[in-house]
Amino acid sequence: MHIQTHGYGPNDLVLIHGWAMHGGVFAPLLPYLQHDFHLHLVDLPGHGHSRESTVPLTLDACVDAIAAHVPDTAIWCGWSLGGLVALHAAARGVPMQALAMLCATPCFVHRDDWPHGMSPTVFADFAHGLHYDWQGTLDRFLALEAFGSEHAKEELRSLRDALFARGKPALSVLADGLDILQNTDLRPALPSLQTHSTWIAGRRDRLVNPQAMQAAAEMSPHAHFINIAQAGHAPFLTHAAEVAHGIKQLLEAAP
């Protein structure tokens, strides 16, 4: 699995991207972090430079592959789908300094006891769309990611530019990624989470309800919740300084 390194700071930070993307999507964030961190930018299996990776796109396999290549003292930061990977690592007790959840929750889909999740029919529609118009389905997903942001047009343009910058993702892993988003529920792990965590939401996010992130933070010991007022689902594109500040706060909070 491809993991690009960048920066020359004394601390280590792992950045894990969301569905259909790759580590290059974090480019606007790097200038704000590279002086404080040695960055490890992950391309998940089937995505970007990991398109030919033999690692399956499952939470356990991704955690194992990342943990084998990053220091035990790193902060793990996951955006959207990547947040589930990072949270699963923390729940498994993978050594890390701290956890940053970026527009991600332990349970993405609405359930009877989780009212702030997305409707299951939305994920079902995306899964169905992959079979007859996968590129159109990706574009609709990007539009939903950007919708609501103060800078929606600019955010959508950045997401579209990044989408195929490292080649097209493998169609099979797109379906695998949606399956993870639709069926994963890591809420039971939160109360016993020993890792210090920061949950960074975009108040205008239409994919991940900030209330779900706040609820998850309240279920977790040693957790801090940040809500960026004018941001959507990809705040590192439009509010990179605020996201970087939230991540850096973990250096002070974590033991």
PDB file of C-alpha atoms in Angstrom:
ATOM      1  CA  MET A   1       0.000   0.000   0.000  1.00  0.00           C
ATOM      2  CA  HIS A   2       1.372   3.392  -0.997  1.00  0.00           C
ATOM      3  CA  ILE A   3       2.145   5.846   1.812  1.00  0.00           C
ATOM      4  CA  GLN A   4       3.748   9.132   0.765  1.00  0.00           C
ATOM      5  CA  THR A   5       5.820  11.080   3.285  1.00  0.00           C
ATOM      6  CA  HIS A   6       6.047  14.859   3.478  1.00  0.00           C
ATOM      7  CA  GLY A   7       7.185  17.503   5.944  1.00  0.00           C
ATOM      8  CA  TYR A   8      10.005  17.745   8.435  1.00  0.00           C
ATOM      9  CA  GLY A   9       8.392  18.364  11.827  1.00  0.00           C
ATOM     10  CA  PRO A  10       9.272  16.430  14.981  1.00  0.00           C
ATOM     11  CA  ASN A  11       5.861  14.751  15.290  1.00  0.00           C
ATOM     12  CA  ASP A  12       4.245  12.128  13.067  1.00  0.00           C
ATOM     13  CA  LEU A  13       0.784  12.458  11.516  1.00  0.00           C
ATOM     14  CA  VAL A  14      -1.058   9.882   9.411  1.00  0.00           C
ATOM     15  CA  LEU A  15      -3.662  11.266   6.977  1.00  0.00           C
ATOM     16  CA  ILE A  16      -6.252   8.822   5.606  1.00  0.00           C
ATOM     17  CA  HIS A  17      -8.549   9.974   2.793  1.00  0.00           C
ATOM     18  CA  GLY A  18     -12.216   9.366   2.115  1.00  0.00           C
ATOM     19  CA  TRP A  19     -14.187   7.300  -0.384  1.00  0.00           C
ATOM     20  CA  ALA A  20     -12.920   7.297  -3.997  1.00  0.00           C
ATOM     21  CA  MET A  21     -10.115   9.774  -3.229  1.00  0.00           C
ATOM     22  CA  HIS A  22      -6.389   9.461  -2.427  1.00  0.00           C
ATOM     23  CA  GLY A  23      -3.806  11.086  -0.184  1.00  0.00           C
ATOM     24  CA  GLY A  24      -3.203  13.909  -2.654  1.00  0.00           C
ATOM     25  CA  VAL A  25      -6.542  15.458  -1.721  1.00  0.00           C
ATOM     26  CA  PHE A  26      -4.924  16.799   1.476  1.00  0.00           C
ATOM     27  CA  ALA A  27      -2.547  19.085  -0.471  1.00  0.00           C
ATOM     28  CA  PRO A  28      -4.105  22.369   0.797  1.00  0.00           C
ATOM     29  CA  LEU A  29      -3.524  21.216   4.369  1.00  0.00           C
ATOM     30  CA  LEU A  30       0.164  20.404   4.026  1.00  0.00           C
ATOM     31  CA  PRO A  31       1.626  23.938   4.292  1.00  0.00           C
ATOM     32  CA  TYR A  32      -0.090  24.330   7.665  1.00  0.00           C
ATOM     33  CA  LEU A  33       1.276  21.045   9.033  1.00  0.00           C
ATOM     34  CA  GLN A  34       4.645  20.367   7.430  1.00  0.00           C
ATOM     35  CA  HIS A  35       6.659  22.402   9.962  1.00  0.00           C
ATOM     36  CA  ASP A  36       5.178  20.547  12.933  1.00  0.00           C
ATOM     37  CA  PHE A  37       4.761  17.056  11.484  1.00  0.00           C
ATOM     38  CA  HIS A  38       6.357  14.362   9.427  1.00  0.00           C
ATOM     39  CA  LEU A  39       3.281  13.474   7.378  1.00  0.00           C
ATOM     40  CA  HIS A  40       2.281  10.022   6.178  1.00  0.00           C
ATOM     41  CA  LEU A  41      -0.309  10.347   3.398  1.00  0.00           C
ATOM     42  CA  VAL A  42      -2.065   7.058   2.785  1.00  0.00           C
ATOM     43  CA  ASP A  43      -3.552   5.836  -0.491  1.00  0.00           C
ATOM     44  CA  LEU A  44      -6.068   3.192   0.586  1.00  0.00           C
ATOM     45  CA  PRO A  45      -6.162  -0.072  -1.421  1.00  0.00           C
ATOM     46  CA  GLY A  46      -7.559   0.374  -4.913  1.00  0.00           C
ATOM     47  CA  HIS A  47      -7.130   4.158  -4.735  1.00  0.00           C
ATOM     48  CA  GLY A  48      -4.445   6.432  -6.176  1.00  0.00           C
ATOM     49  CA  HIS A  49      -0.987   4.881  -6.228  1.00  0.00           C
ATOM     50  CA  SER A  50      -2.375   1.857  -4.341  1.00  0.00           C
ATOM     51  CA  ARG A  51      -4.667   0.932  -7.201  1.00  0.00           C
ATOM     52  CA  GLU A  52      -2.855  -2.376  -7.745  1.00  0.00           C
ATOM     53  CA  SER A  53      -2.411  -3.130  -4.042  1.00  0.00           C
ATOM     54  CA  THR A  54      -3.281  -6.649  -2.983  1.00  0.00           C
ATOM     55  CA  VAL A  55      -4.431  -5.449   0.436  1.00  0.00           C
ATOM     56  CA  PRO A  56      -8.230  -5.834   0.649  1.00  0.00           C
ATOM     57  CA  LEU A  57     -10.299  -2.769   1.466  1.00  0.00           C
ATOM     58  CA  THR A  58     -11.424  -3.875   4.903  1.00  0.00           C
ATOM     59  CA  LEU A  59     -10.927  -2.025   8.162  1.00  0.00           C
ATOM     60  CA  ASP A  60      -8.697  -4.682   9.691  1.00  0.00           C
ATOM     61  CA  ALA A  61      -6.503  -5.092   6.608  1.00  0.00           C
ATOM     62  CA  CYS A  62      -6.063  -1.339   6.153  1.00  0.00           C
ATOM     63  CA  VAL A  63      -5.215  -0.815   9.811  1.00  0.00           C
ATOM     64  CA  ASP A  64      -2.652  -3.622   9.711  1.00  0.00           C
ATOM     65  CA  ALA A  65      -1.011  -2.270   6.551  1.00  0.00           C
ATOM     66  CA  ILE A  66      -0.807   1.309   7.850  1.00  0.00           C
ATOM     67  CA  ALA A  67       0.356   0.371  11.347  1.00  0.00           C
ATOM     68  CA  ALA A  68       3.192  -1.666   9.852  1.00  0.00           C
ATOM     69  CA  HIS A  69       4.636   1.438   8.176  1.00  0.00           C
ATOM     70  CA  VAL A  70       4.085   4.357  10.574  1.00  0.00           C
ATOM     71  CA  PRO A  71       5.597   5.115  14.004  1.00  0.00           C
ATOM     72  CA  ASP A  72       3.798   4.082  17.180  1.00  0.00           C
ATOM     73  CA  THR A  73       3.829   7.731  18.270  1.00  0.00           C
ATOM     74  CA  ALA A  74       1.869   9.084  15.296  1.00  0.00           C
ATOM     75  CA  ILE A  75      -1.431  10.915  15.422  1.00  0.00           C
ATOM     76  CA  TRP A  76      -3.931   9.181  13.129  1.00  0.00           C
ATOM     77  CA  CYS A  77      -6.294  11.504  11.252  1.00  0.00           C
ATOM     78  CA  GLY A  78      -9.060  10.099   9.060  1.00  0.00           C
ATOM     79  CA  TRP A  79     -11.451  11.992   6.815  1.00  0.00           C
ATOM     80  CA  SER A  80     -14.893  10.467   6.147  1.00  0.00           C
ATOM     81  CA  LEU A  81     -14.268   6.780   5.258  1.00  0.00           C
ATOM     82  CA  GLY A  82     -10.702   7.253   6.455  1.00  0.00           C
ATOM     83  CA  GLY A  83     -12.107   8.191   9.840  1.00  0.00           C
ATOM     84  CA  LEU A  84     -13.520   4.701  10.234  1.00  0.00           C
ATOM     85  CA  VAL A  85     -10.070   3.268   9.516  1.00  0.00           C
ATOM     86  CA  ALA A  86      -8.442   5.543  12.092  1.00  0.00           C
ATOM     87  CA  LEU A  87     -11.136   4.939  14.705  1.00  0.00           C
ATOM     88  CA  HIS A  88     -10.964   1.186  14.165  1.00  0.00           C
ATOM     89  CA  ALA A  89      -7.211   1.356  14.759  1.00  0.00           C
ATOM     90  CA  ALA A  90      -7.747   3.224  18.021  1.00  0.00           C
ATOM     91  CA  ALA A  91     -10.477   0.788  19.082  1.00  0.00           C
ATOM     92  CA  ARG A  92      -8.136  -2.131  18.423  1.00  0.00           C
ATOM     93  CA  GLY A  93      -5.484  -0.555  20.610  1.00  0.00           C
ATOM     94  CA  VAL A  94      -3.017   0.167  17.822  1.00  0.00           C
ATOM     95  CA  PRO A  95      -0.274   2.335  19.370  1.00  0.00           C
ATOM     96  CA  MET A  96      -0.796   6.001  18.485  1.00  0.00           C
ATOM     97  CA  GLN A  97      -0.372   9.370  20.129  1.00  0.00           C
ATOM     98  CA  ALA A  98      -3.912  10.583  19.435  1.00  0.00           C
ATOM     99  CA  LEU A  99      -6.852  10.387  17.044  1.00  0.00           C
ATOM    100  CA  ALA A 100      -8.366  13.085  14.829  1.00  0.00           C
ATOM    101  CA  MET A 101     -11.756  12.416  13.237  1.00  0.00           C
ATOM    102  CA  LEU A 102     -12.390  14.755  10.323  1.00  0.00           C
ATOM    103  CA  CYS A 103     -16.012  14.852   9.173  1.00  0.00           C
ATOM    104  CA  ALA A 104     -16.420  11.234  10.217  1.00  0.00           C
ATOM    105  CA  THR A 105     -18.548   9.336  12.699  1.00  0.00           C
ATOM    106  CA  PRO A 106     -18.487   5.802  14.115  1.00  0.00           C
ATOM    107  CA  CYS A 107     -21.770   5.089  12.316  1.00  0.00           C
ATOM    108  CA  PHE A 108     -22.556   6.826   9.028  1.00  0.00           C
ATOM    109  CA  VAL A 109     -26.069   5.463   8.511  1.00  0.00           C
ATOM    110  CA  HIS A 110     -29.312   6.296  10.316  1.00  0.00           C
ATOM    111  CA  ARG A 111     -30.430   3.709  12.855  1.00  0.00           C
ATOM    112  CA  ASP A 112     -33.285   3.633  15.341  1.00  0.00           C
ATOM    113  CA  ASP A 113     -30.950   4.768  18.125  1.00  0.00           C
ATOM    114  CA  TRP A 114     -28.787   6.976  15.866  1.00  0.00           C
ATOM    115  CA  PRO A 115     -31.062   9.619  14.297  1.00  0.00           C
ATOM    116  CA  HIS A 116     -28.321  11.814  12.823  1.00  0.00           C
ATOM    117  CA  GLY A 117     -26.984   9.264  10.323  1.00  0.00           C
ATOM    118  CA  MET A 118     -27.664   9.358   6.589  1.00  0.00           C
ATOM    119  CA  SER A 119     -30.611   7.546   5.107  1.00  0.00           C
ATOM    120  CA  PRO A 120     -29.702   3.974   4.043  1.00  0.00           C
ATOM    121  CA  THR A 121     -31.453   4.608   0.738  1.00  0.00           C
ATOM    122  CA  VAL A 122     -28.837   7.226  -0.138  1.00  0.00           C
ATOM    123  CA  PHE A 123     -26.061   4.636   0.115  1.00  0.00           C
ATOM    124  CA  ALA A 124     -28.195   2.096  -1.726  1.00  0.00           C
ATOM    125  CA  ASP A 125     -28.683   4.591  -4.567  1.00  0.00           C
ATOM    126  CA  PHE A 126     -24.943   5.217  -4.799  1.00  0.00           C
ATOM    127  CA  ALA A 127     -24.232   1.477  -4.788  1.00  0.00           C
ATOM    128  CA  HIS A 128     -26.797   0.945  -7.552  1.00  0.00           C
ATOM    129  CA  GLY A 129     -25.362   3.854  -9.531  1.00  0.00           C
ATOM    130  CA  LEU A 130     -21.886   2.316  -9.558  1.00  0.00           C
ATOM    131  CA  HIS A 131     -23.171  -0.453 -11.824  1.00  0.00           C
ATOM    132  CA  TYR A 132     -24.657   1.676 -14.586  1.00  0.00           C
ATOM    133  CA  ASP A 133     -22.815   5.038 -14.412  1.00  0.00           C
ATOM    134  CA  TRP A 134     -19.973   4.913 -11.929  1.00  0.00           C
ATOM    135  CA  GLN A 135     -18.334   8.176 -13.020  1.00  0.00           C
ATOM    136  CA  GLY A 136     -21.652  10.013 -12.845  1.00  0.00           C
ATOM    137  CA  THR A 137     -22.233   8.475  -9.423  1.00  0.00           C
ATOM    138  CA  LEU A 138     -18.851   9.728  -8.232  1.00  0.00           C
ATOM    139  CA  ASP A 139     -19.653  13.211  -9.480  1.00  0.00           C
ATOM    140  CA  ARG A 140     -22.966  13.221  -7.613  1.00  0.00           C
ATOM    141  CA  PHE A 141     -21.146  12.136  -4.477  1.00  0.00           C
ATOM    142  CA  LEU A 142     -18.636  14.974  -4.874  1.00  0.00           C
ATOM    143  CA  ALA A 143     -21.480  17.444  -5.316  1.00  0.00           C
ATOM    144  CA  LEU A 144     -23.020  16.214  -2.066  1.00  0.00           C
ATOM    145  CA  GLU A 145     -19.651  16.575  -0.327  1.00  0.00           C
ATOM    146  CA  ALA A 146     -19.358  20.206  -1.438  1.00  0.00           C
ATOM    147  CA  PHE A 147     -23.012  21.137  -0.934  1.00  0.00           C
ATOM    148  CA  GLY A 148     -23.577  23.519   1.945  1.00  0.00           C
ATOM    149  CA  SER A 149     -20.015  24.803   2.132  1.00  0.00           C
ATOM    150  CA  GLU A 150     -19.465  28.553   2.156  1.00  0.00           C
ATOM    151  CA  HIS A 151     -17.205  27.986  -0.860  1.00  0.00           C
ATOM    152  CA  ALA A 152     -19.145  25.149  -2.491  1.00  0.00           C
ATOM    153  CA  LYS A 153     -18.118  25.900  -6.090  1.00  0.00           C
ATOM    154  CA  GLU A 154     -14.439  26.110  -5.228  1.00  0.00           C
ATOM    155  CA  GLU A 155     -14.653  22.996  -3.069  1.00  0.00           C
ATOM    156  CA  LEU A 156     -16.388  20.992  -5.798  1.00  0.00           C
ATOM    157  CA  ARG A 157     -13.796  22.119  -8.334  1.00  0.00           C
ATOM    158  CA  SER A 158     -10.968  21.027  -6.022  1.00  0.00           C
ATOM    159  CA  LEU A 159     -12.589  17.640  -5.411  1.00  0.00           C
ATOM    160  CA  ARG A 160     -13.141  17.067  -9.133  1.00  0.00           C
ATOM    161  CA  ASP A 161      -9.551  18.044  -9.913  1.00  0.00           C
ATOM    162  CA  ALA A 162      -8.242  15.663  -7.258  1.00  0.00           C
ATOM    163  CA  LEU A 163     -10.511  12.713  -8.070  1.00  0.00           C
ATOM    164  CA  PHE A 164      -8.523  11.182 -10.943  1.00  0.00           C
ATOM    165  CA  ALA A 165      -5.218  13.007 -10.335  1.00  0.00           C
ATOM    166  CA  ARG A 166      -3.627   9.664  -9.421  1.00  0.00           C
ATOM    167  CA  GLY A 167      -5.687   7.570 -11.807  1.00  0.00           C
ATOM    168  CA  LYS A 168      -9.175   6.154 -11.518  1.00  0.00           C
ATOM    169  CA  PRO A 169     -10.015   4.094  -8.438  1.00  0.00           C
ATOM    170  CA  ALA A 170     -10.773   0.419  -8.945  1.00  0.00           C
ATOM    171  CA  LEU A 171     -14.511  -0.109  -9.346  1.00  0.00           C
ATOM    172  CA  SER A 172     -14.531  -3.088  -6.991  1.00  0.00           C
ATOM    173  CA  VAL A 173     -13.131  -1.082  -4.067  1.00  0.00           C
ATOM    174  CA  LEU A 174     -15.692   1.669  -4.602  1.00  0.00           C
ATOM    175  CA  ALA A 175     -18.377  -0.887  -3.813  1.00  0.00           C
ATOM    176  CA  ASP A 176     -16.308  -2.177  -0.882  1.00  0.00           C
ATOM    177  CA  GLY A 177     -15.953   1.347   0.485  1.00  0.00           C
ATOM    178  CA  LEU A 178     -19.687   2.007   0.318  1.00  0.00           C
ATOM    179  CA  ASP A 179     -20.272  -1.286   2.095  1.00  0.00           C
ATOM    180  CA  ILE A 180     -17.982  -0.195   4.937  1.00  0.00           C
ATOM    181  CA  LEU A 181     -19.749   3.154   5.212  1.00  0.00           C
ATOM    182  CA  GLN A 182     -23.187   1.541   5.162  1.00  0.00           C
ATOM    183  CA  ASN A 183     -22.605  -1.340   7.557  1.00  0.00           C
ATOM    184  CA  THR A 184     -19.954  -0.254  10.071  1.00  0.00           C
ATOM    185  CA  ASP A 185     -20.983   0.767  13.573  1.00  0.00           C
ATOM    186  CA  LEU A 186     -18.089   1.439  15.927  1.00  0.00           C
ATOM    187  CA  ARG A 187     -20.133   3.190  18.619  1.00  0.00           C
ATOM    188  CA  PRO A 188     -19.703   0.332  21.145  1.00  0.00           C
ATOM    189  CA  ALA A 189     -15.956   1.001  21.190  1.00  0.00           C
ATOM    190  CA  LEU A 190     -16.224   4.685  22.124  1.00  0.00           C
ATOM    191  CA  PRO A 191     -16.751   4.537  25.915  1.00  0.00           C
ATOM    192  CA  SER A 192     -13.605   2.470  26.433  1.00  0.00           C
ATOM    193  CA  LEU A 193     -11.465   4.458  23.983  1.00  0.00           C
ATOM    194  CA  GLN A 194      -8.235   5.346  25.775  1.00  0.00           C
ATOM    195  CA  THR A 195      -6.856   7.526  22.989  1.00  0.00           C
ATOM    196  CA  HIS A 196      -7.222  11.295  23.187  1.00  0.00           C
ATOM    197  CA  SER A 197      -9.353  12.410  20.258  1.00  0.00           C
ATOM    198  CA  THR A 198     -10.502  15.512  18.425  1.00  0.00           C
ATOM    199  CA  TRP A 199     -13.675  15.463  16.321  1.00  0.00           C
ATOM    200  CA  ILE A 200     -13.615  18.185  13.652  1.00  0.00           C
ATOM    201  CA  ALA A 201     -16.937  18.836  11.902  1.00  0.00           C
ATOM    202  CA  GLY A 202     -18.162  21.214   9.225  1.00  0.00           C
ATOM    203  CA  ARG A 203     -21.371  22.888  10.394  1.00  0.00           C
ATOM    204  CA  ARG A 204     -22.716  22.880   6.824  1.00  0.00           C
ATOM    205  CA  ASP A 205     -21.767  19.264   6.120  1.00  0.00           C
ATOM    206  CA  ARG A 206     -24.606  17.440   4.320  1.00  0.00           C
ATOM    207  CA  LEU A 207     -22.981  13.994   4.446  1.00  0.00           C
ATOM    208  CA  VAL A 208     -21.951  13.781   8.093  1.00  0.00           C
ATOM    209  CA  ASN A 209     -24.241  15.583  10.510  1.00  0.00           C
ATOM    210  CA  PRO A 210     -22.175  17.611  13.015  1.00  0.00           C
ATOM    211  CA  GLN A 211     -24.644  16.529  15.711  1.00  0.00           C
ATOM    212  CA  ALA A 212     -23.595  12.931  15.111  1.00  0.00           C
ATOM    213  CA  MET A 213     -19.957  13.904  15.566  1.00  0.00           C
ATOM    214  CA  GLN A 214     -20.729  15.819  18.753  1.00  0.00           C
ATOM    215  CA  ALA A 215     -22.675  12.849  20.097  1.00  0.00           C
ATOM    216  CA  ALA A 216     -19.763  10.539  19.312  1.00  0.00           C
ATOM    217  CA  ALA A 217     -17.318  12.890  21.040  1.00  0.00           C
ATOM    218  CA  GLU A 218     -19.542  12.951  24.117  1.00  0.00           C
ATOM    219  CA  MET A 219     -19.469   9.148  24.186  1.00  0.00           C
ATOM    220  CA  SER A 220     -15.660   9.144  24.141  1.00  0.00           C
ATOM    221  CA  PRO A 221     -13.403   9.911  27.108  1.00  0.00           C
ATOM    222  CA  HIS A 222     -10.620  12.429  26.484  1.00  0.00           C
ATOM    223  CA  ALA A 223     -12.482  13.882  23.469  1.00  0.00           C
ATOM    224  CA  HIS A 224     -12.797  17.420  22.099  1.00  0.00           C
ATOM    225  CA  PHE A 225     -15.361  18.583  19.528  1.00  0.00           C
ATOM    226  CA  ILE A 226     -14.743  21.373  17.000  1.00  0.00           C
ATOM    227  CA  ASN A 227     -17.441  22.694  14.647  1.00  0.00           C
ATOM    228  CA  ILE A 228     -16.153  24.891  11.800  1.00  0.00           C
ATOM    229  CA  ALA A 229     -18.995  27.308  11.113  1.00  0.00           C
ATOM    230  CA  GLN A 230     -18.855  27.829   7.342  1.00  0.00           C
ATOM    231  CA  ALA A 231     -17.362  24.482   6.293  1.00  0.00           C
ATOM    232  CA  GLY A 232     -18.905  21.530   4.487  1.00  0.00           C
ATOM    233  CA  HIS A 233     -17.697  17.933   4.250  1.00  0.00           C
ATOM    234  CA  ALA A 234     -14.124  18.775   3.180  1.00  0.00           C
ATOM    235  CA  PRO A 235     -13.038  21.614   5.483  1.00  0.00           C
ATOM    236  CA  PHE A 236      -9.344  21.015   4.790  1.00  0.00           C
ATOM    237  CA  LEU A 237      -9.992  22.447   1.307  1.00  0.00           C
ATOM    238  CA  THR A 238     -11.670  25.649   2.437  1.00  0.00           C
ATOM    239  CA  HIS A 239     -10.644  26.118   6.084  1.00  0.00           C
ATOM    240  CA  ALA A 240      -7.240  24.434   6.170  1.00  0.00           C
ATOM    241  CA  ALA A 241      -5.813  26.696   8.886  1.00  0.00           C
ATOM    242  CA  GLU A 242      -8.663  25.878  11.270  1.00  0.00           C
ATOM    243  CA  VAL A 243      -8.393  22.147  10.613  1.00  0.00           C
ATOM    244  CA  ALA A 244      -4.629  22.250  11.137  1.00  0.00           C
ATOM    245  CA  HIS A 245      -5.084  24.151  14.393  1.00  0.00           C
ATOM    246  CA  GLY A 246      -7.515  21.509  15.643  1.00  0.00           C
ATOM    247  CA  ILE A 247      -5.060  18.731  14.850  1.00  0.00           C
ATOM    248  CA  LYS A 248      -2.150  20.566  16.476  1.00  0.00           C
ATOM    249  CA  GLN A 249      -4.135  20.935  19.701  1.00  0.00           C
ATOM    250  CA  LEU A 250      -3.782  17.186  20.119  1.00  0.00           C
ATOM    251  CA  LEU A 251      -0.050  17.668  20.657  1.00  0.00           C
ATOM    252  CA  GLU A 252      -0.871  19.514  23.872  1.00  0.00           C
ATOM    253  CA  ALA A 253      -3.767  17.302  24.987  1.00  0.00           C
ATOM    254  CA  ALA A 254      -2.314  13.869  24.361  1.00  0.00           C
ATOM    255  CA  PRO A 255       0.030  12.387  26.984  1.00  0.00           C
TER     256      PRO A 255
END
